[in-house]
PDB file of C-alpha atoms in Angstrom:
ATOM      1  CA  MET Q   1      42.679 -80.722  67.947  1.00 81.00           C
ATOM      2  CA  SER Q   2      44.610 -78.607  70.410  1.00 93.00           C
ATOM      3  CA  LYS Q   3      43.953 -75.180  71.797  1.00 96.00           C
ATOM      4  CA  TYR Q   4      46.517 -72.435  71.252  1.00 96.00           C
ATOM      5  CA  LEU Q   5      46.577 -68.989  72.772  1.00 95.00           C
ATOM      6  CA  LEU Q   6      47.761 -66.172  70.528  1.00 96.00           C
ATOM      7  CA  ILE Q   7      48.885 -63.562  73.037  1.00 92.00           C
ATOM      8  CA  MET Q   8      49.065 -59.999  71.730  1.00 90.00           C
ATOM      9  CA  ARG Q   9      52.083 -58.156  73.087  1.00 86.00           C
ATOM     10  CA  GLY Q  10      52.711 -54.489  72.491  1.00 83.00           C
ATOM     11  CA  THR Q  11      54.520 -51.469  73.804  1.00 80.00           C
ATOM     12  CA  ASP Q  12      53.488 -47.903  74.502  1.00 77.00           C
ATOM     13  CA  GLU Q  13      54.649 -47.083  70.971  1.00 83.00           C
ATOM     14  CA  THR Q  14      52.666 -49.851  69.271  1.00 84.00           C
ATOM     15  CA  SER Q  15      49.578 -48.940  71.293  1.00 81.00           C
ATOM     16  CA  ALA Q  16      49.897 -45.329  70.143  1.00 82.00           C
ATOM     17  CA  ALA Q  17      50.309 -46.463  66.524  1.00 86.00           C
ATOM     18  CA  MET Q  18      47.218 -48.641  66.786  1.00 83.00           C
ATOM     19  CA  MET Q  19      45.183 -45.815  68.312  1.00 83.00           C
ATOM     20  CA  ALA Q  20      46.258 -43.444  65.524  1.00 89.00           C
ATOM     21  CA  ASP Q  21      44.001 -45.312  63.093  1.00 86.00           C
ATOM     22  CA  LEU Q  22      41.711 -47.179  65.461  1.00 87.00           C
ATOM     23  CA  ASP Q  23      38.727 -47.378  63.083  1.00 91.00           C
ATOM     24  CA  GLU Q  24      40.784 -49.116  60.393  1.00 91.00           C
ATOM     25  CA  MET Q  25      42.413 -51.438  62.955  1.00 89.00           C
ATOM     26  CA  MET Q  26      39.004 -52.415  64.358  1.00 91.00           C
ATOM     27  CA  ALA Q  27      37.596 -53.086  60.873  1.00 94.00           C
ATOM     28  CA  THR Q  28      40.606 -55.217  59.959  1.00 93.00           C
ATOM     29  CA  THR Q  29      40.372 -57.099  63.240  1.00 93.00           C
ATOM     30  CA  ARG Q  30      36.653 -57.774  62.705  1.00 95.00           C
ATOM     31  CA  ARG Q  31      37.437 -59.266  59.269  1.00 96.00           C
ATOM     32  CA  PHE Q  32      40.183 -61.419  60.811  1.00 96.00           C
ATOM     33  CA  ILE Q  33      37.769 -62.679  63.488  1.00 96.00           C
ATOM     34  CA  GLU Q  34      35.172 -63.453  60.804  1.00 97.00           C
ATOM     35  CA  ASP Q  35      37.793 -65.472  58.891  1.00 97.00           C
ATOM     36  CA  MET Q  36      38.594 -67.496  62.017  1.00 96.00           C
ATOM     37  CA  MET Q  37      34.889 -68.060  62.674  1.00 97.00           C
ATOM     38  CA  LYS Q  38      34.334 -69.257  59.096  1.00 98.00           C
ATOM     39  CA  ALA Q  39      37.278 -71.642  59.516  1.00 97.00           C
ATOM     40  CA  GLU Q  40      35.690 -72.793  62.810  1.00 97.00           C
ATOM     41  CA  VAL Q  41      38.934 -72.345  64.776  1.00 97.00           C
ATOM     42  CA  LEU Q  42      38.040 -69.385  67.024  1.00 97.00           C
ATOM     43  CA  VAL Q  43      37.155 -70.286  70.603  1.00 97.00           C
ATOM     44  CA  ALA Q  44      37.457 -66.822  72.186  1.00 96.00           C
ATOM     45  CA  ALA Q  45      39.021 -63.410  71.648  1.00 95.00           C
ATOM     46  CA  GLU Q  46      39.355 -60.519  74.067  1.00 93.00           C
ATOM     47  CA  GLY Q  47      41.245 -57.259  74.253  1.00 87.00           C
ATOM     48  CA  LEU Q  48      42.340 -55.822  77.576  1.00 85.00           C
ATOM     49  CA  ASP Q  49      41.819 -52.386  79.103  1.00 82.00           C
ATOM     50  CA  ASP Q  50      44.670 -49.910  79.482  1.00 77.00           C
ATOM     51  CA  PRO Q  51      47.349 -51.437  81.763  1.00 76.00           C
ATOM     52  CA  GLY Q  52      47.329 -48.299  83.890  1.00 77.00           C
ATOM     53  CA  GLN Q  53      43.791 -49.213  84.968  1.00 83.00           C
ATOM     54  CA  GLY Q  54      44.851 -52.568  86.416  1.00 83.00           C
ATOM     55  CA  VAL Q  55      46.548 -53.618  89.609  1.00 85.00           C
ATOM     56  CA  VAL Q  56      49.351 -56.051  90.361  1.00 83.00           C
ATOM     57  CA  VAL Q  57      49.232 -58.493  93.271  1.00 87.00           C
ATOM     58  CA  ASP Q  58      52.858 -59.310  94.150  1.00 86.00           C
ATOM     59  CA  PHE Q  59      53.581 -62.481  96.134  1.00 93.00           C
ATOM     60  CA  SER Q  60      57.314 -61.807  96.618  1.00 92.00           C
ATOM     61  CA  GLY Q  61      57.069 -61.114 100.360  1.00 92.00           C
ATOM     62  CA  GLU Q  62      55.342 -62.588 103.375  1.00 95.00           C
ATOM     63  CA  ALA Q  63      51.979 -61.080 102.446  1.00 95.00           C
ATOM     64  CA  PRO Q  64      50.650 -60.150  99.010  1.00 95.00           C
ATOM     65  CA  VAL Q  65      51.215 -56.494  98.089  1.00 91.00           C
ATOM     66  CA  VAL Q  66      48.789 -54.726  95.726  1.00 91.00           C
ATOM     67  CA  THR Q  67      50.025 -51.850  93.553  1.00 87.00           C
ATOM     68  CA  ASP Q  68      48.296 -49.803  90.884  1.00 84.00           C
ATOM     69  CA  GLY Q  69      49.262 -49.843  87.237  1.00 74.00           C
ATOM     70  CA  PRO Q  70      51.202 -52.207  85.029  1.00 66.00           C
ATOM     71  CA  TYR Q  71      53.744 -54.642  86.368  1.00 61.00           C
ATOM     72  CA  GLY Q  72      57.485 -53.867  86.334  1.00 56.00           C
ATOM     73  CA  GLU Q  73      58.799 -53.561  82.811  1.00 58.00           C
ATOM     74  CA  THR Q  74      56.279 -52.179  80.336  1.00 57.00           C
ATOM     75  CA  ARG Q  75      58.261 -52.830  77.168  1.00 61.00           C
ATOM     76  CA  GLU Q  76      55.893 -55.639  76.219  1.00 66.00           C
ATOM     77  CA  LEU Q  77      52.405 -55.528  77.675  1.00 76.00           C
ATOM     78  CA  PHE Q  78      49.803 -58.270  77.310  1.00 82.00           C
ATOM     79  CA  GLY Q  79      47.082 -56.534  75.296  1.00 84.00           C
ATOM     80  CA  GLY Q  80      44.655 -59.349  74.601  1.00 89.00           C
ATOM     81  CA  TYR Q  81      44.370 -62.785  73.071  1.00 94.00           C
ATOM     82  CA  PHE Q  82      42.788 -65.098  70.540  1.00 95.00           C
ATOM     83  CA  LEU Q  83      42.080 -68.674  71.668  1.00 97.00           C
ATOM     84  CA  LEU Q  84      42.074 -71.107  68.749  1.00 98.00           C
ATOM     85  CA  ASP Q  85      41.233 -74.785  68.430  1.00 97.00           C
ATOM     86  CA  VAL Q  86      43.478 -76.045  65.627  1.00 97.00           C
ATOM     87  CA  ALA Q  87      45.128 -79.288  64.543  1.00 96.00           C
ATOM     88  CA  THR Q  88      48.771 -78.268  64.881  1.00 96.00           C
ATOM     89  CA  LYS Q  89      51.139 -75.681  66.271  1.00 96.00           C
ATOM     90  CA  GLN Q  90      52.024 -74.723  62.703  1.00 97.00           C
ATOM     91  CA  GLU Q  91      48.361 -73.944  61.966  1.00 97.00           C
ATOM     92  CA  ALA Q  92      48.277 -71.703  65.051  1.00 97.00           C
ATOM     93  CA  VAL Q  93      51.440 -69.965  63.821  1.00 97.00           C
ATOM     94  CA  GLU Q  94      49.877 -69.408  60.396  1.00 97.00           C
ATOM     95  CA  TRP Q  95      46.878 -67.723  62.049  1.00 97.00           C
ATOM     96  CA  ALA Q  96      49.234 -65.670  64.240  1.00 97.00           C
ATOM     97  CA  LYS Q  97      50.995 -64.404  61.126  1.00 97.00           C
ATOM     98  CA  ARG Q  98      47.641 -63.045  59.913  1.00 96.00           C
ATOM     99  CA  VAL Q  99      46.777 -61.115  63.094  1.00 95.00           C
ATOM    100  CA  PRO Q 100      46.249 -57.434  62.260  1.00 92.00           C
ATOM    101  CA  ALA Q 101      49.127 -55.893  64.178  1.00 90.00           C
ATOM    102  CA  VAL Q 102      51.179 -52.728  63.945  1.00 88.00           C
ATOM    103  CA  ARG Q 103      54.918 -52.778  63.308  1.00 89.00           C
ATOM    104  CA  GLY Q 104      56.826 -53.508  66.502  1.00 88.00           C
ATOM    105  CA  SER Q 105      54.160 -55.616  68.196  1.00 89.00           C
ATOM    106  CA  LYS Q 106      54.469 -59.370  68.778  1.00 91.00           C
ATOM    107  CA  ILE Q 107      52.193 -62.379  68.973  1.00 93.00           C
ATOM    108  CA  GLU Q 108      53.209 -65.165  71.348  1.00 94.00           C
ATOM    109  CA  VAL Q 109      51.814 -68.603  70.460  1.00 96.00           C
ATOM    110  CA  ARG Q 110      51.321 -70.984  73.393  1.00 95.00           C
ATOM    111  CA  ARG Q 111      49.556 -74.344  73.524  1.00 96.00           C
ATOM    112  CA  VAL Q 112      46.943 -74.687  76.260  1.00 94.00           C
ATOM    113  CA  ALA Q 113      47.673 -77.764  78.383  1.00 89.00           C
ATOM    114  CA  GLU Q 114      44.920 -80.361  78.515  1.00 85.00           C
ATOM    115  CA  ALA Q 115      43.554 -81.557  81.875  1.00 80.00           C
ATOM    116  CA  ASP Q 116      44.899 -85.066  81.262  1.00 79.00           C
ATOM    117  CA  GLU Q 117      48.447 -83.658  81.047  1.00 79.00           C
ATOM    118  CA  VAL Q 118      48.497 -82.845  84.766  1.00 74.00           C
ATOM    119  CA  PRO Q 119      50.558 -85.457  86.649  1.00 71.00           C
ATOM    120  CA  PRO Q 120      48.467 -88.089  88.457  1.00 69.00           C
ATOM    121  CA  GLY Q 121      47.908 -87.317  92.118  1.00 64.00           C
ATOM    122  CA  SER Q 122      47.987 -83.553  91.594  1.00 59.00           C
ATOM    123  CA  GLU Q 123      45.455 -81.744  93.717  1.00 58.00           C
ATOM    124  CA  ASN Q 124      42.108 -81.449  91.859  1.00 57.00           C
ATOM    125  CA  ASN Q 125      43.774 -83.042  88.799  1.00 52.00           C
ATOM    126  CA  GLY Q 126      44.669 -79.617  87.399  1.00 51.00           C
ATOM    127  CA  ARG Q 127      41.254 -78.031  87.865  1.00 54.00           C
ATOM    128  CA  ILE Q 128      40.582 -75.001  90.001  1.00 53.00           C
TER     129      ILE Q 128
END
């Protein structure tokens, strides 16, 4: 089994569409989470607060610079994730296709690297 992260990406427009019928979206999402739990593939799921409430720490210069609000381009904001433990990438994709999402949003599917995939000799062997 491998872990895959289903990253929810949206825009200001998709966020507004989701908020327009939030109760229905939440109910649909709860049913989706229950389906993943019954299939025993869900490891974790979290939604994120409004990007305007966050900060960005930018390491482009000599010293880190902290700014309020979302980073640079806001066409596609990271809105939350589902972490799944599934047998194949295709299975993760099939779950991603079932995510309750509004038109215009995207789900990025990324495999989570295992600790043993870190090259030998790497500091802390890939652990923080």
